[in-house]
Coordinates of C-alpha atoms and ligand atoms in Angstrom, one line a residue:
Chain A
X1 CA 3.7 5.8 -38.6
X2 CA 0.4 7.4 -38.5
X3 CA -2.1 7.3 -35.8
X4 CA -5.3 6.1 -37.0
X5 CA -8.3 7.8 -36.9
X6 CA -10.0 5.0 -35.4
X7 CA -7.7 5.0 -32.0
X8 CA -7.5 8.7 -31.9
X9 CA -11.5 8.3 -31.7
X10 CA -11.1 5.5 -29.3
X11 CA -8.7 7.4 -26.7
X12 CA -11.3 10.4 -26.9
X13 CA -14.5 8.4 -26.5
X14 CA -12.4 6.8 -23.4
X15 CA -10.9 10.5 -21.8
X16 CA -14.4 11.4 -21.8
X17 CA -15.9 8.9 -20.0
X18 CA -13.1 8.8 -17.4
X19 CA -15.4 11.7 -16.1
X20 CA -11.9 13.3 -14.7
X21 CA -12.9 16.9 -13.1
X22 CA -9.4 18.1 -14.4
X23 CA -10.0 17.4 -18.1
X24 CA -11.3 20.5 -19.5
X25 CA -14.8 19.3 -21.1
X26 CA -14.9 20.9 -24.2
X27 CA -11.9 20.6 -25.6
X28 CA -11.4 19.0 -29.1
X29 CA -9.0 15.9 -28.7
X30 CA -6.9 15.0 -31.8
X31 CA -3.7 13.0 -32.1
X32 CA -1.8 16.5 -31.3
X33 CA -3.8 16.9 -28.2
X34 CA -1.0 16.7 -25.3
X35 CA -1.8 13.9 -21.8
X36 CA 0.1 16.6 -19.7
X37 CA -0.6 20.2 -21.0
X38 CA -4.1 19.7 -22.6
X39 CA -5.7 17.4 -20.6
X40 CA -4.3 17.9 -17.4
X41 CA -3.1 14.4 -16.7
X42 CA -0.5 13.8 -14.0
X43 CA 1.9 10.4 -14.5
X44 CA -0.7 9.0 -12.2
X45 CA -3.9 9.9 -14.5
X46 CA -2.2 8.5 -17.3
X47 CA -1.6 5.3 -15.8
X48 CA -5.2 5.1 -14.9
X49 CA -6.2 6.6 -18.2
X50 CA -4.0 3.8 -19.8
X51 CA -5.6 0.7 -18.3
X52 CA -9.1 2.5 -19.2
X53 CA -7.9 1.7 -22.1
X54 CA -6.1 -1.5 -22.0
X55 CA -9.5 -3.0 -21.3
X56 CA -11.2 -1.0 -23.8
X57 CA -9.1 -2.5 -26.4
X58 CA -8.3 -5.5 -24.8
X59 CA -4.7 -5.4 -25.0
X60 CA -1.4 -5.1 -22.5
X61 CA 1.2 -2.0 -22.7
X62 CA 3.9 -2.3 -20.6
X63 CA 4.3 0.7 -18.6
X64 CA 8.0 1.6 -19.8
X65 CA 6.7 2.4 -23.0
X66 CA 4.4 5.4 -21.3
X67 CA 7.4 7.6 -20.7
X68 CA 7.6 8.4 -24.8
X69 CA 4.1 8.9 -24.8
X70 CA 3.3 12.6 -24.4
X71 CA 0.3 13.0 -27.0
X72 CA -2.6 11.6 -28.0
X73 CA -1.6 10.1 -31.3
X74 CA 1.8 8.7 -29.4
X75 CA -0.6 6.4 -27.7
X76 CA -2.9 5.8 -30.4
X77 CA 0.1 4.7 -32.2
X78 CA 1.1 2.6 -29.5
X79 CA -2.2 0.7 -29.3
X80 CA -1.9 0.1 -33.0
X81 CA 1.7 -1.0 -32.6
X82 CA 0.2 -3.8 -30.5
X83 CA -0.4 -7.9 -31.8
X84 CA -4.4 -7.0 -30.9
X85 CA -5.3 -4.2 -33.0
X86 CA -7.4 -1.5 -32.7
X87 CA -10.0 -3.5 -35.4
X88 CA -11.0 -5.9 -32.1
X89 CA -12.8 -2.6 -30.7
X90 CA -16.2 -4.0 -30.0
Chain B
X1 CA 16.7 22.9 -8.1
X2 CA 13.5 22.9 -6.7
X3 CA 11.5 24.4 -9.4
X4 CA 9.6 21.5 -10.4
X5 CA 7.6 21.4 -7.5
X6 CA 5.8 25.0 -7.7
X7 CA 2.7 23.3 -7.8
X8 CA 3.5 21.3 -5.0
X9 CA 4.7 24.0 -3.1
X10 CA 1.7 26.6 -3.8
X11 CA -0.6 23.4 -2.5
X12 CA 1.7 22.6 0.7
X13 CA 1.3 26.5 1.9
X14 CA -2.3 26.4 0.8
X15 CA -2.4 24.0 3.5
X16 CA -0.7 25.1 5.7
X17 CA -2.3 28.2 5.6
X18 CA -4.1 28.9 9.0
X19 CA -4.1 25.5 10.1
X20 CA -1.4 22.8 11.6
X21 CA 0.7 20.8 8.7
X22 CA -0.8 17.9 8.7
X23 CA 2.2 16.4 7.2
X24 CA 4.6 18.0 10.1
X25 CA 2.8 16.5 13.5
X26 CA 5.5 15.9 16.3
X27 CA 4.3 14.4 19.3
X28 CA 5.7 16.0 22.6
X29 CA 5.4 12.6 24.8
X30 CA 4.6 9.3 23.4
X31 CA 2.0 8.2 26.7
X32 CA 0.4 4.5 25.3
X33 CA 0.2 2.9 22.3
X34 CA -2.9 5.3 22.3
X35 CA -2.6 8.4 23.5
X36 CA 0.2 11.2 22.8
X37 CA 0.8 14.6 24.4
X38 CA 0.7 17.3 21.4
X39 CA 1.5 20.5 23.3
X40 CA -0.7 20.7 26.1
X41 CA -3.4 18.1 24.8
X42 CA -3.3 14.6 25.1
X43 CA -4.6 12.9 21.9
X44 CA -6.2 9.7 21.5
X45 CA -3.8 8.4 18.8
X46 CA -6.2 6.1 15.9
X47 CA -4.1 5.9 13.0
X48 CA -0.8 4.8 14.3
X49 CA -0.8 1.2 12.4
X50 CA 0.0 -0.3 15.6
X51 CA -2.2 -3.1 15.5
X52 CA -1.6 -4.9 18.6
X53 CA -0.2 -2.4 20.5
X54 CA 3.2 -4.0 21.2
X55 CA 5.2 -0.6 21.2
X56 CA 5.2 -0.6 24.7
X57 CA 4.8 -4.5 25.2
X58 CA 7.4 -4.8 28.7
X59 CA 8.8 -8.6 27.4
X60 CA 9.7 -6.7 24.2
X61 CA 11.3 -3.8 26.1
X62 CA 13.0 -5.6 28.4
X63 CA 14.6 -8.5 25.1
X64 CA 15.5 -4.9 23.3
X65 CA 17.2 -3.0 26.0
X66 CA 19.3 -5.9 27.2
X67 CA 20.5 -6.1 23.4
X68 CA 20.7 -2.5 23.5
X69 CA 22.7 -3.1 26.7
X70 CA 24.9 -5.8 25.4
X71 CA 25.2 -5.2 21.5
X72 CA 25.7 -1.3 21.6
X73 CA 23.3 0.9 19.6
X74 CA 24.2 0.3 15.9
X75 CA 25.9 -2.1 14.2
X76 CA 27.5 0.3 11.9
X77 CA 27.9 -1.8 8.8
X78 CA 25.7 -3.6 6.2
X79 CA 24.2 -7.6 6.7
X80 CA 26.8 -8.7 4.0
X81 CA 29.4 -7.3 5.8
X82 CA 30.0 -6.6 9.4
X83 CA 26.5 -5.8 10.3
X84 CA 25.2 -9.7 10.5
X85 CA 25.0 -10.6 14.3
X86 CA 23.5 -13.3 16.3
X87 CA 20.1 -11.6 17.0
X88 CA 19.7 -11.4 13.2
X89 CA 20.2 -14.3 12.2
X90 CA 18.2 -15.3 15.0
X91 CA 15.6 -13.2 13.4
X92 CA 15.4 -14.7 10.0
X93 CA 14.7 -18.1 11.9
X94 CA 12.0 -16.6 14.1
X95 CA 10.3 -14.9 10.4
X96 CA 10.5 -18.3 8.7
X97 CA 9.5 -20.5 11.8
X98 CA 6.5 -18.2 12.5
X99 CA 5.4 -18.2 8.8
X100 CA 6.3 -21.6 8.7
X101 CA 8.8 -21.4 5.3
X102 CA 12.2 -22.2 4.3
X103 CA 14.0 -19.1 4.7
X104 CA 13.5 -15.5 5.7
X105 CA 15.6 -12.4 4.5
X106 CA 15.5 -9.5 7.4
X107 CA 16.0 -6.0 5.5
X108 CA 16.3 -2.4 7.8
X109 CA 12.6 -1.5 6.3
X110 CA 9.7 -2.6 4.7
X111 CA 10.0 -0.2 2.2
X112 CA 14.1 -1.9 1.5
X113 CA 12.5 -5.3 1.5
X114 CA 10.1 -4.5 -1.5
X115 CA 12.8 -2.5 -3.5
X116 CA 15.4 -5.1 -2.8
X117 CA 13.4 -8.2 -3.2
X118 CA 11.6 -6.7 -6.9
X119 CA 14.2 -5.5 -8.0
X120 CA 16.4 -8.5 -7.8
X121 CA 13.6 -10.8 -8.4
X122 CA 12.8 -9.7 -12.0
X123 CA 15.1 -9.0 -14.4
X124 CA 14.9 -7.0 -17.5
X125 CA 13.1 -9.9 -19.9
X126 CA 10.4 -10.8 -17.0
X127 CA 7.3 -8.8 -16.1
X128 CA 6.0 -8.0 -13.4
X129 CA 2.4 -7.6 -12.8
X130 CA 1.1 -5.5 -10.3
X131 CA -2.2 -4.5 -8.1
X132 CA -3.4 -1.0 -9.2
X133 CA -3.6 -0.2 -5.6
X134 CA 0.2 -1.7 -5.1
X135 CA 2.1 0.8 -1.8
X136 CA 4.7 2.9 -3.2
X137 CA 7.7 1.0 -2.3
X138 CA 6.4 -1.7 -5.1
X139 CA 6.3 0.4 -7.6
X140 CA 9.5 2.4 -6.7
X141 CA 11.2 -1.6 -6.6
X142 CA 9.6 -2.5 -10.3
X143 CA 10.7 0.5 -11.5
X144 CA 14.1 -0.5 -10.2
X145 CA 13.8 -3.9 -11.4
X146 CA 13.9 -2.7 -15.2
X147 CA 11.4 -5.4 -16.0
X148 CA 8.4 -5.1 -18.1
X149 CA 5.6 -4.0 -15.9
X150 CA 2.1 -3.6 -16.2
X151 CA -0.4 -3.0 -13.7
X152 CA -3.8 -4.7 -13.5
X153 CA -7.3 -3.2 -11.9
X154 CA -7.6 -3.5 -8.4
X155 CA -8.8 -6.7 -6.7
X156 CA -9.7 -7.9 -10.1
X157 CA -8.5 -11.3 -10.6
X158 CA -10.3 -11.8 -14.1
X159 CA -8.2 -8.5 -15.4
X160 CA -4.7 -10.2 -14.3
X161 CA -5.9 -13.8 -16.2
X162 CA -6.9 -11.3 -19.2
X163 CA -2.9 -9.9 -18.9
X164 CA -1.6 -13.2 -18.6
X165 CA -3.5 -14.5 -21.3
X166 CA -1.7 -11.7 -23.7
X167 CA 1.6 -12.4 -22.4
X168 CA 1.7 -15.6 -22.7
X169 CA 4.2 -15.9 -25.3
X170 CA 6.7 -13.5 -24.3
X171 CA 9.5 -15.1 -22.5
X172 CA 10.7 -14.4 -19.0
X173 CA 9.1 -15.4 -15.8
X174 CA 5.8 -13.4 -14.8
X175 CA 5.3 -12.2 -11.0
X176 CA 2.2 -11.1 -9.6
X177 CA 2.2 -8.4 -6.9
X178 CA -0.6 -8.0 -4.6
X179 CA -0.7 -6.5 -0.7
X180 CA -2.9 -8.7 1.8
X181 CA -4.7 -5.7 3.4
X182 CA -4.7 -2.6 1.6
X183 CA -3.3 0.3 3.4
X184 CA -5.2 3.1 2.5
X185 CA -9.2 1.6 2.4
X186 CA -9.1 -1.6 4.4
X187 CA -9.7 -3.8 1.7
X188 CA -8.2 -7.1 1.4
X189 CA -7.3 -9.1 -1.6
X190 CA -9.1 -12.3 -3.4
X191 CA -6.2 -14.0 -2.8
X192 CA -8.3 -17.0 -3.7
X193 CA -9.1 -15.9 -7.1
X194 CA -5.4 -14.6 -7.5
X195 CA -4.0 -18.4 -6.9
X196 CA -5.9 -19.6 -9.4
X197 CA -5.1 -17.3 -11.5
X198 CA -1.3 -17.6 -10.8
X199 CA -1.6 -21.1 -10.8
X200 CA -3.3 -21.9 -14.3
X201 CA -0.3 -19.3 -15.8
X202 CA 2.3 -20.9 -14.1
X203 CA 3.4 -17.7 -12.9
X204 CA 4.6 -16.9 -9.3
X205 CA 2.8 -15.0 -6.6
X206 CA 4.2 -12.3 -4.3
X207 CA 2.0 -11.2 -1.5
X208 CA 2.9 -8.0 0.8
X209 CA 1.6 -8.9 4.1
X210 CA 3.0 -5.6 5.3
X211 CA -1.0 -4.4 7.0
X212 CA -2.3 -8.2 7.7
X213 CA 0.7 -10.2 9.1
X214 CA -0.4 -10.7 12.7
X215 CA -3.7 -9.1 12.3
X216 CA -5.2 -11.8 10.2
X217 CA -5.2 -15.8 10.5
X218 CA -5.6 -18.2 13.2
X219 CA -1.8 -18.0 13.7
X220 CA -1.6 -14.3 12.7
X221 CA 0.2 -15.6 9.7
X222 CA -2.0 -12.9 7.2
X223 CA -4.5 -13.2 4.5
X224 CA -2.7 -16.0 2.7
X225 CA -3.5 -18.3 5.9
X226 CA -7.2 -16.8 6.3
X227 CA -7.4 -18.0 2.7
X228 CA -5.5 -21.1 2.4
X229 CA -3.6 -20.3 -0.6
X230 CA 0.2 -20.0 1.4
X231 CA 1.4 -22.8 -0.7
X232 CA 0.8 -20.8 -3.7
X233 CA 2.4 -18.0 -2.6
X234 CA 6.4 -18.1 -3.5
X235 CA 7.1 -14.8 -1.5
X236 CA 5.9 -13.0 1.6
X237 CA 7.1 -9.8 2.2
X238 CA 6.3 -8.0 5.3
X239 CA 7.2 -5.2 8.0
X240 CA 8.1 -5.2 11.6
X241 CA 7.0 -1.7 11.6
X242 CA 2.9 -2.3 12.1
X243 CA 2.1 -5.2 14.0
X244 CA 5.2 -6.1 15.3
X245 CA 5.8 -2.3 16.7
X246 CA 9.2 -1.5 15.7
X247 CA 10.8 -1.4 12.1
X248 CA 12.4 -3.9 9.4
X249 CA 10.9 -5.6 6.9
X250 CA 11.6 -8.9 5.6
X251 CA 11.0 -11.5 2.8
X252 CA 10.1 -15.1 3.3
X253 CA 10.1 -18.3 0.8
X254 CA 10.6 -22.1 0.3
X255 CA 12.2 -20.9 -3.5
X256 CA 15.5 -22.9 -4.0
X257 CA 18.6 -21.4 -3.9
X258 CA 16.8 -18.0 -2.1
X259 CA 19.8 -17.5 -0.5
X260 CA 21.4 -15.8 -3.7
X261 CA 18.9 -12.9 -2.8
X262 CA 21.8 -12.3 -0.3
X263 CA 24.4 -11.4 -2.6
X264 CA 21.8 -9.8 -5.5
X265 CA 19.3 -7.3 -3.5
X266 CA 21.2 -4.0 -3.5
X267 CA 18.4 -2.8 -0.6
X268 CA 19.6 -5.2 1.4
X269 CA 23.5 -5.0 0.7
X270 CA 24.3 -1.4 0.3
X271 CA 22.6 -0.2 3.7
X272 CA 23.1 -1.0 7.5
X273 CA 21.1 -3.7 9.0
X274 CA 19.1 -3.2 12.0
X275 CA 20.2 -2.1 15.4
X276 CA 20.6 -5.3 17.2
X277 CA 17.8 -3.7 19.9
X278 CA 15.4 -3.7 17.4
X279 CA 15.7 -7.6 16.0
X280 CA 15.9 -8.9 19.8
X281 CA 12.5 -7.0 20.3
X282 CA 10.9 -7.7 16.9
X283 CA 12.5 -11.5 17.8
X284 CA 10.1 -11.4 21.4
X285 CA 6.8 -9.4 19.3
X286 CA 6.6 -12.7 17.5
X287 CA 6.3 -14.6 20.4
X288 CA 3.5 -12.1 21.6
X289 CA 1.7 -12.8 18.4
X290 CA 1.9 -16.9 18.9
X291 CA 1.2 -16.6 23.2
X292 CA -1.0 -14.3 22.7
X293 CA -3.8 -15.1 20.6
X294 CA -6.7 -12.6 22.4
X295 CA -4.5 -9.3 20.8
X296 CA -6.2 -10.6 17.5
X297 CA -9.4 -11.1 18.8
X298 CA -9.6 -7.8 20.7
X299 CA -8.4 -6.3 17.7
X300 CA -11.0 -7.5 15.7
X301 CA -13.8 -6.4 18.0
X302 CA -12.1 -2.8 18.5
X303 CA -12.3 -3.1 14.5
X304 CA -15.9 -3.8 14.4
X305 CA -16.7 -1.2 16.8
X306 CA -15.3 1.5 14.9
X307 CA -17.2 -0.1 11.8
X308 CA -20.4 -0.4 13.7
X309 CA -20.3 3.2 15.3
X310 CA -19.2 5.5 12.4
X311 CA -21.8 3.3 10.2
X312 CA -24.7 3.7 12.6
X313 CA -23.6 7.3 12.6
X314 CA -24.3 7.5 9.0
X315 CA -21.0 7.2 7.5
X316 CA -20.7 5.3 4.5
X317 CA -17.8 2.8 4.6
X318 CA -16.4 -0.7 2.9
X319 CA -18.4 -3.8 3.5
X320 CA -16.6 -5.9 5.6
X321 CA -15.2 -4.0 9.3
X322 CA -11.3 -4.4 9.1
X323 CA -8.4 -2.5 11.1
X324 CA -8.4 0.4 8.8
X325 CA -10.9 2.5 8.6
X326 CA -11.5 4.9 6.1
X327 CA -13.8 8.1 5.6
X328 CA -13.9 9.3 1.9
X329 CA -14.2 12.9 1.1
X330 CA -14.3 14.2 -2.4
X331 CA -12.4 17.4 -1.6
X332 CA -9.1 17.8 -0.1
X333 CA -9.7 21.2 1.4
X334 CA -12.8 19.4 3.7
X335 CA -10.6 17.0 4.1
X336 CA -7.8 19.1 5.5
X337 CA -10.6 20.8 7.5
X338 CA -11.7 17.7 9.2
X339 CA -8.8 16.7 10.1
X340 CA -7.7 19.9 12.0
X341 CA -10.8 19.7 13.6
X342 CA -10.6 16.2 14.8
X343 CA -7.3 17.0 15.8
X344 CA -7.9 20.2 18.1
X345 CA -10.4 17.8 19.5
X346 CA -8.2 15.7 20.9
X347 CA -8.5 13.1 18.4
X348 CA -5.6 12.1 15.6
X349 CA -6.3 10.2 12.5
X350 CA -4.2 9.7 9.4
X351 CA -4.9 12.6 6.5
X352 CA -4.2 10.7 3.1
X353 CA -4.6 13.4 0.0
X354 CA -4.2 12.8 -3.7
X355 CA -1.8 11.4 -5.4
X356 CA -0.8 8.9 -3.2
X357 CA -4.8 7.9 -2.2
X358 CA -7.0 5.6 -4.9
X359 CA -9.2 7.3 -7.3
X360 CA -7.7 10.5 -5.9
X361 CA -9.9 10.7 -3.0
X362 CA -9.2 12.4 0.4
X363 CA -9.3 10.3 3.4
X364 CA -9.6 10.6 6.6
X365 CA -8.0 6.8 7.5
X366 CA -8.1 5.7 10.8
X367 CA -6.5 2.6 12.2
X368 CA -7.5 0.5 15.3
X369 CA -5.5 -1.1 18.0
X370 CA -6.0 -4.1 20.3
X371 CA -4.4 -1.6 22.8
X372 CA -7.6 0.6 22.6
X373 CA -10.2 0.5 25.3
X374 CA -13.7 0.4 24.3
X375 CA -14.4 3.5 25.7
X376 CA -11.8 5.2 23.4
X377 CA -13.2 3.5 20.1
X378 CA -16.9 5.6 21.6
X379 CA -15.7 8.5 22.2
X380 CA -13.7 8.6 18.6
X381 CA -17.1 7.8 16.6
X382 CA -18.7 10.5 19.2
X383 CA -15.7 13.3 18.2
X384 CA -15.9 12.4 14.2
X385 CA -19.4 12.2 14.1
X386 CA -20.0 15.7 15.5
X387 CA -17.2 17.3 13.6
X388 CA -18.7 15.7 10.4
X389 CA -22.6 17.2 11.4
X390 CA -20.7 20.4 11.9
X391 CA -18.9 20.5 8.8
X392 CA -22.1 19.4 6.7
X393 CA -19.9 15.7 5.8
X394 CA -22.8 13.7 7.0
X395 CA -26.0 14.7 4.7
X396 CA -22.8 14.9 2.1
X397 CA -22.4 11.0 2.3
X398 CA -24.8 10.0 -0.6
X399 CA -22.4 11.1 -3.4
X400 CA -19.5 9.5 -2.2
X401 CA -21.3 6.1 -1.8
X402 CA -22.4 6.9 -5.6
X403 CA -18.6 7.7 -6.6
X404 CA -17.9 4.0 -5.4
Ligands
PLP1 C1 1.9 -2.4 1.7 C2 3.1 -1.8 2.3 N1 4.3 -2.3 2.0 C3 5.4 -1.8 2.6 C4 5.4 -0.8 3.5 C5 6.7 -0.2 4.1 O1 6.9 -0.6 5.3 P1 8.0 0.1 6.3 O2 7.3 1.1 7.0 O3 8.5 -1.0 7.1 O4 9.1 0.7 5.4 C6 4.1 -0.3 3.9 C7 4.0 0.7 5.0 O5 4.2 1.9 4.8 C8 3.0 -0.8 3.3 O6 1.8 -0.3 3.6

C-alpha cells in the first residue's frame, strides 16, 4: 500500500513541532525519510513521537506494531491502516 | 558482543572523564539512614528513597536477626517450591491486613512483582494501557505480557478515556497502569479522574504504590487512600524496598480466584523468595508504619522544607512539596557537573540522565526522610544553592520553567 501524501505531510508537520534538538532542522521528510538514521530518533523518541501523533490524528496504535516501523511512510501507512483515517485531520 | 553500545560507551567515559561515576558510588560505612562515609567524608545521604528511615529501625533489626538467627540466611529455593516458610506467609497476611484486601502475593523485588503480575495478568488478546511516565519494570512486564499495549500522556486522564473510547470494540480485558507517586519528579497521579475513567469503561485499574505506600494516607496506605478510590483499584503493587527499608515487592487484591497468580507469574515461580530475615523485618516495618503515625508527619514537614528552601532559593520546582524532589537541568553535562560538586561537598543526591528521565531532562532528584533533622534539610538547600550560584544554574532557571 501506498503512503498517502496527506500522512506523510501530517508526520512532518508533527516532527517539526516536537521541537526535538536532535532532529536536524532542515532536512526534507518524505515517506523514505528513516525514525532512526535521518531523524535521530531513539525507541524512546519514537514512542513520544508516536503519541504526538496519536492525538494529532485521534487514533490508537498499539505499540507492537512500532517495531516494523522504521520509515516515515511505514508509519504513515500505519495511520492510514487505522478504522479513523487520516481524512479526520482537523 | 558489546558493539551495540558504542554510543553508550563513548557517553559513559565522557563521564567519567575527570570526575567520579556517578553510576559506580560505593559507600565505605553506612552511619544513619542519613549520613554515609565515602572515603574519608561523611555525606549527608538525600536521595536514598528511604522515606521513614526504617533501615536502621532496632524493633526491625532485632525481628530480622532473630529470623536470620533461627531460619538461616537463604532459603535456597523458589515460593512454589521449597522457598515458602512461615515468615512469608506471614507476610502476605501482614501486606493484605495493612492494605486492608483479600490477598497479598510477596515477590523477591519490586521490579519481580510488576513483571510477574503484568505479565500474567494480560494475555495476548487484552491490552494494557499505560502511564507515559510508567517505571521501567512496567514496561519491561507489558512487554513480557505479549498484550497489546499502548501508552497514554502523562497524568492525563481525558487521553486514557480518548484510548478507551477507540478500543472499545476490540475484545479482551483492558488494564490501566498508573504509579501513585512518580519516581523521578514527585508528581502524583489523578487517581480520581483515573477511576472514573476506569469505571465508565469497565476496565480494571492497577496502581504501583511502589514511592507512596507508607508515605501517603492517614494509614500510610498510598495515594489510592488519600484519594478514596481503593475500591476501584483491582491491584496494588508495591515494594518493601522504599518505605519499608529492605527489599521485596508484592501485589495485593480482593480479585477472585487471585490465588492462580501463584502458579502463572513466572517472576514469582522461577526465582528464590526472600531470605526469611528480610520478611520477619519488612513483617515488624509495617507495624512501624501503623504505631507510628508521626514518621509520616515528620516526613511531610522534612518534605516541605526542602520545597520551601530550594524555592525561596530561586529554584523552580513542581507545585505541590512531596518526598521527591527534583531540580531540572536541560544539559546532562551541568548536570553531571552539579552533581560532583554537591557530592565533594558532602552532600549526595540521585543523578537521573536521559533516557530513563521524562522529556529527557537531567535531574538532580533528591529524596527526603523522616529520619532527617531539620538542620540537615538547611544545610542541603545551603550546599545546592551555592553550588547552583556557582555554576550559573540559578539566573539559568527561567528556561526550564518555560520547557514545562
Ligand atoms: C514505580 C516503581 N515500581 C517498581 C520499582 C521497583 O522496586 P524494587 O526496587 O523493589 O525492585 C520502583 C523502584 O525502583 C519504582 O519506582
Amino acid at each position: 500500500m501506498q503512503a498517502t501524501e496527506d500522512a506523510v505531510q501530517a508526520i512532518a508537520e508533527v516532527v517539526r513541532s516536537l521541537k526535538n534538538p536532535a532532529i536536524p532542522q532542515d532536512l526534507p521528510i518524505a515517506a523514505d525519510t528513516t525514525l532512526a538514521h535521518d531523524l535521530k530518533l531513539d525507541s524512546l523518541a519514537v514512542m513520544d513521537f508516536v503519541m504526538a501523533l496519536e492525538q494529532r490524528f485521534d487514533t490508537v496504535i498499539s505499540m507492537d506494531d512500532l517495531p516494523d516501523v522504521q520509515t516515515v511512510g511505514d508509519l504513515a501507512r500505519l495511520l492510514d491502516a487505522q478504522p479513523q483515517p487520516a481524512a479526520s485531520l482537523s | 558482543m558489546l558493539k551495540k553500545y558504542a554510543s553508550l560507551r563513548d557517553a559513559f567515559h565522557q563521564a567519567r572523564g575527570a570526575m567520579g561515576n556517578p553510576f559506580d558510588v560505593t559507600f565505605d560505612a553506612i552511619l544513619s539512614p542519613t549520613t554515609a562515609r565515602l572515603g574519608d567524608r561523611t555525606v549527608l545521604l538525600l536521595g536514598t528513597n528511604n522515606y521513614l528511615g526504617l533501615t536502621f529501625d532496632s524493633a526491625c533489626i532485632a525481628d530480622a536477626t532473630e529470623a536470620l538467627r533461627q531460619e538461616g540466611t537463604g532459603t535456597t529455593g523458589s515460593r512454589i517450591a521449597n522457598g515458602t516458610y512461615g515468615v512469608h506467609a506471614a507476610l502476605e497476611r501482614r501486606v493484605a491486613r495493612f492494605l486492608g484486601r483479600r490477598d497479598a502475593m510477596v515477590f523477591t523485588t519490586g521490579y519481580q512483582a510488576n513483571l510477574g503480575i503484568l505479565s500474567a495478568l494480560a494475555g495476548r488478546e487484552d491490552t494494557l494501557l499505560l502511564d507515559a511516565d510508567s517505571h521501567a519494570s512496567i514496561y519491561d512486564g507489558a512487554r513480557l505480557a505479549g498484550a497489546q499495549v499502548t501508552r497514554f500522556r502523562h497524568n492525563d486522564p481525558a487521553d486514557l478515556d480518548r484510548r478507551l473510547r477507540h478500543l472499545r470494540d476490540r475484545p479482551g480485558e483492558k488494564l490501566i497502569v498508573v504509579e501513585g507517586l512518580y519516581s523521578m519528579l514527585g508528581d502524583t497521579a489523578p487517581l480520581r479522574e483515573i477511576a472514573a475513567v476506569k469505571r465508565e469503561h469497565g476496565a480494571y485499574l492497577l496502581v504501583d504504590e511502589a514511592h507512596s505506600l507508607g508515605v501517603y494516607g492517614d494509614h500510610g496506605r498510598g495515594l489510592g487512600e488519600v484519594a478514596g478510590v481503593e475500591s476501584d483499584i483491582d491491584f496494588v503493587v508495591g515494594t518493601f524496598s522504599k518505605s519499608l527499608g529492605a527489599i521485596g515487592g508484592f501485589c495485593a487484591s480482593d480479585l477472585p480466584d487471585f490465588e492462580l497468580l501463584r502458579l502463572t507469574a513466572r517472576a514469582y515461580m522461577f526465582t528464590a523468595s526472600l531470605p526469611p530475615s528480610v520478611a520477619a523485618g519488612v513483617s515488624r516495618a509495617f507495624d512501624r508504619i501503623d504505631q507510628q503515625p508521626e514518621l509520616r508527619q515528620r516526613l511531610k514537614l522534612n518534605a516541605e522544607r526542602l520545597y520551601h528552601g530550594l524555592r525561596a532559593a530561586g529554584f523552580v520546582l513542581g507545585p505541590v512539596p512531596s518526598p521527591i524532589v527534583s531540580v531540572r537541568l536541560s544539559d546532562p553535562a551541568l548536570a553531571m557537573r552539579y552533581w560532583n560538586e554537591l557530592l565533594t561537598a558532602g552532600l549526595y543526591v540521585n543523578l537521573a540522565l536521559p533516557p530513563a528521565t521524562p522529556e529527557n531532562q537531567s535531574l538532580l532528584r533528591m529524596s527526603v526522610s523522616a529520619a532527617h533533622e531539620p538542620e540537615q534539610i538547611d544545610r542541603a538547600v545551603e550546599i545546592i544553592a551555592a553550588i547552583g550560584t556557582s555554576l550559573g544554574v540559578r539566573s539559568a532557571m527561567p528556561d526550564v520553567a518555560a520547557a514545562e
